[in-house]
Structure formats: structure tokens, C-alpha cells
Amino acid sequence: MKRIPFFLLALVALCFSASASLMTNVYGRDYRLLNGRWDAIVDLYDQGDRMKVYENRSPEGRTDFYEYSFDGGLRLEVPGDWNSQNPELKYYEGTVWYGRHFESMPQPGKRQILYFGAVSYRCNVYLNGRKIASHEGGFTPFEVDVTDALTDGDNFLVVEANNRRTKDAIPALAFDWWNYGGITRDVMLVSVPDNYVEDYFVRLRKGSPDVIDIDVRMSRPEAGVEISVEIPALRKSFKSVTDAAGRVSGSIQVKNLKRWAPEAPVLYDVIVRGGADKVSEEIGFRNIEVAGTKILINGKPQFMRCISFHEEIPQRMGRAFSKADATMLLNEASELGVNMIRLAHYPQNEYTVRMAEKMGIVLWQEIPIWQGIDFADSSTRSKAQAMLREMISRDKNRCAVGFWGVANETKPSAERNDFLKSLLDAGKEIDTTRLYVAAFDLVGFDEDRRLFTMDDPFTENLDVVAVNKYMGWYHPWPLSPAESVWEVTPDKPLIISEFGGEALYGQSGSRDVVSSWSEDYQARLYEDNLRMMENIPNLAGVSPWILFDFRSPFRFHPLNQEGWNRKGLVSDRGQRKKAWYIMRDFYRKKRAGQ
């Protein structure tokens, strides 16, 4: 086996970091999955770096010994969270070292890119004993070029993953979902030409039904590389050559384009060529915009019949990560009659996004700016901007994504406003074709005017405003639902992005007593809230909280919660509660009336 000299490996390590740019459409490339069982070491006291466990050394002489070994110990499935794989790790927050061997052979004229779909939350990556990348953020991908660090034959890859909550993390110290740790999405070794199509954005021009805008960037800043983008079904192609930065931009006008919509999720094969590289995928084209208080898809008003879910399989009590998991979550949402899903409260698996697109489901994706964020900290702001860019970069060609969310339940302040404005600016540097949204929870009742109102000047910066309001659960009714009139951002579309209450499946009780935790009270609560929403003149969508019961460590009630948030329309065992049928019937009527 040929090995790279030590001094060259050290030089390579200094040059590596997780790439700020991401390869577009990684699943359309030539790749190997590095999934499966990895060896693991639990490092409660964070001693692995001092002991250099990433070197994976074995005794060679009679006096040699090391106080660690990847062999013969814990093994964890990748992708997957460690919390659901080992009882002792159920509540674990800290460091776990993952390690695995894999074979590699020289590929002349090719680059080798190591790609991680997600690692929760912080990680360092080592290859053959040398650090090659670092990343922070548990829900977005990162990659690193490892061409010059691979050896001919056996390679040993180590990932140091840490999910410890900290004040400067995103999300921060407290959040209402489980803090899963580990390598939670696919690990891939991607093979591409030496100069490859690194990035492309192919989309329908904002406000136009027949102009497709195209941006392509090669991996090297090299002028004169021939670029082509072809859409065979439309008999259209675009050709150009790169500028000195390795980029091209242009547009094509098309006829007889069938635009993607929830009722007709049409996708086209798109082929992108650049130099010796070729990549293809299915892309849909649609317009989404706001007109007054309406949300329009392809010029047609759409009432957003929405639901949220976490990236969790409740029956398994673990992070969702596979195509099968995406199928289960999306099919249950589809049965409810939705045309939109809010992927709460973080970017979710690419399998879910691509499958939703084929099913005709609009997506609201957001980064986990969820309460408790240190808005005055500049490094936290930089992390948030990076997460937003990674989310948008991965999914900007997914026409199902109609909304980019920048915050959930944040309190007004000058620091908060500046922070969120910087996110909007960062997002719009990449994508201006979608709607930007945030969810707020400070709607109050004006006793003098007898109205529900909200005073948050940041809403002026958004295309769509969303509100989380738990009437009948966290908030008592100041008057009857039929008399509850809203005046919240009356000139913009308003989505009720969260409402509901907790119920233990199968539990009966009074429809009038909150503390019954019963399906009966939850059903009454849903009926009351839906009646109230008839009095919201700018209502553009509804999204109950939430599809499934989900795990949450600060849900303490020993009989009714047991570490679960029970607001789901479906129980942790997959049983539909009475409120599920109320929402299904409501959505059927909305769809028929639309």
C-alpha cells in the first residue's frame, strides 16, 4: 500500500476546511456510500483529542500501549443518531468518535470529494490520522476535497461528533425537541472530473411564465470552458463559455412549459454539461409570489393547507434519515390533505425534500433560530448566515420549496432585527425567487379595541408573516371564538403556523377541561380555533402543531407526557387522534372551495 509522506500530509491538512461552497445535486453524481456500521468511542470527558485517537494507533513493540481502541467496542449505524441505538446513550450529550476503514484506488483526472449530509452538532473530520475538516450545524451538509489525502488501498476515516448544547449554538441551550447526536445523514465519497460542474441554479424567472434563468459555476476559476444546459422535453438548450471566474449566466425562453403545481407536480429532465463533466436531474418550474394578502402559485391563489413534522420516527424514537422514513412521514401528511409542509424547525433530509416535490407538496424550510439565540453575538450571526446559505444552496433547484424561514418565536429588539435582516440579505444573495417568512408568537389581545393585534416592525421585511398562537391551551379565550377578530399585518398574507394542544391518545375526558389531556378537549380546541380563523381577513394558510407526537426532554408530566410533546394529531405509535379527522375535513372543504 502506497502512503503519502508525513510532511506532505501535514501540509495538506493545513489547507483543508469544510468547503463554504457545496456541490449541487450530490445524488446525481458518481458516488460511493460510506454508510453502515462504524466503530465508535464514547468520550464523556473530551480526552480523545489529547490521546490522538484519530491516529488509530496499535502497539508495535513490547512496551507500547494505548488507552483506546476502535476495534472490539461499540458499533453504531451510520446514518443514525446514537441516542436511539444504545440505552446508555439515550440522554447523552457530548463527544462520540466514529471510525471506519474504506478502500480507495487512484483515479487519474478525477477529484474525490467527501460529503456529509449532516453531523449533529459540531464535528471534526480526520483522514488517515490528519484533520481535514470542521463543521458546525446539525442539519446542513458540508464537503471537503480529499483527493490528495487518500492513500492507495486502505484508508481510515474518523469523525469526532459533539451534540453538547451551548449558548452560542443554533439552536441554543433549550429547544422543544430531542437533541439527537451523531452522523445522522448519508456519508458519500463522490468522484468528479478534475474541473467539474460545482454549482448550478436553473429556475423560472420571478414573475415570468416562460423565461428560465440559468447560472452555472465550474469548480475552478477558468475562462473558456464550454457550458451547456439542455431540457430535452422542451427542445431547448443554452450554451456559453465561462468567464475568468469559471461562471456563466443566461436565460432561455420556452414555449408549452407545464409549470409545477401541487395539483400537477410536473418535473423535467435537465442536463448540465461543463467541460468533461455532465450531471442531470429532474427540475420543476413554477412561480410563487404575493399579491396583496394572497399567496399565488403560477398566478393562482392558493390557501396553504399545511402541517409540520420533526425529522423523527416516533415509533422508533430516533432521527429520520432514509427514503423509507421520508415515505412514512410524507404519506401521513398527504392523507391529511395538505398542499404544504413546514419542515420544523430545521432543514430536513434531502430524501424528504425530493419526495415531497414529486408528490406536489410545497415546502417551508427554515433554520433553527428558535428562541434563546444570542442576537448580539457576531459569531452566532455568522453561523446563522452559513446555515442559511447551506440550506438554500442544497435545495435552490427544488421548486417544491416555496418559503425560506429565518426565525421562529423571537422577541423584538434592535439586535434581533439586525440579526434577522442580515439573514434576509444573505439569503437573497442566492435566491430571490422564493418567499421569505418568519413565525412570531407575540400576538396579544387589545382590550380597548377588542381585537387580536401584534406590534413587531420586523414583519415589514417579510413576504409572508406567520403566527404561532395556542388559544385554548397556553392562552385562555378573552371572548368566544366566533367573536375573536384579528388585525395582524392586514396588508400581508398571514399563516397561522402553529396552534393546538396536547392530548394522550385514547384518553377520554371533558371537552371543557384543559387538564384532562383528552382527545375530546383537543378536538374541541381545534373546532374553536378553526372557527376563530374565519375572522382573520388576511388568512392565507393554516398549519397545526404538529403531525406526530415527538420526543422532548422538558415535557415532564409523568402520566400524560413522559418526555413527549403530545400535541400531535397522530400518537407516537401512529394512531390518529380525533383532531386529525377535524383537520382532514377542514382541508377537504378548503380544497373543494379553492
Coordinates of C-alpha atoms in Angstrom, one line a residue, residues 307-336 338 341 343 348 351-352 355-356 359 361 547-550 564 570-576 580:
I307 CA -48.8 20.6 8.6
S308 CA -45.4 20.5 10.4
F309 CA -43.4 17.5 11.5
H310 CA -40.0 16.9 13.0
E311 CA -37.3 14.8 11.4
E312 CA -38.1 11.9 13.7
I313 CA -39.8 8.5 13.5
P314 CA -41.7 8.4 16.8
Q315 CA -42.3 4.6 16.7
R316 CA -38.5 4.1 16.6
M317 CA -37.8 7.1 18.8
G318 CA -35.0 8.2 16.5
R319 CA -34.0 10.6 13.8
A320 CA -35.5 10.0 10.4
F321 CA -32.8 9.5 7.7
S322 CA -33.8 7.2 4.9
K323 CA -36.1 7.1 1.9
A324 CA -38.4 4.7 3.9
D325 CA -38.6 7.3 6.7
A326 CA -39.4 10.1 4.2
T327 CA -42.2 7.9 2.7
M328 CA -43.8 7.3 6.1
L329 CA -43.8 11.0 7.2
L330 CA -45.0 12.3 3.8
N331 CA -47.7 9.7 3.3
E332 CA -49.2 10.5 6.7
A333 CA -49.1 14.2 5.8
S334 CA -50.6 13.6 2.4
E335 CA -53.5 11.6 4.0
L336 CA -54.4 14.7 6.0
V338 CA -52.1 19.0 2.8
I341 CA -45.4 21.1 4.9
L343 CA -40.2 21.2 7.9
Q348 CA -34.5 18.2 6.9
Y351 CA -34.8 12.5 0.6
T352 CA -37.8 14.2 2.2
M355 CA -40.0 13.1 -2.5
A356 CA -42.3 15.9 -1.4
M359 CA -45.9 14.4 -4.5
I361 CA -46.2 19.3 -1.7
L547 CA -48.4 15.8 12.8
F548 CA -46.8 13.3 15.3
D549 CA -46.2 13.4 19.0
F550 CA -42.5 14.0 19.3
W564 CA -43.1 13.5 24.8
V570 CA -51.1 11.3 15.5
S571 CA -49.7 9.5 18.5
D572 CA -46.2 8.2 18.9
R573 CA -47.4 4.8 17.9
G574 CA -49.1 6.0 14.7
Q575 CA -52.7 6.2 16.0
R576 CA -54.8 9.1 14.7
W580 CA -56.8 14.6 12.9

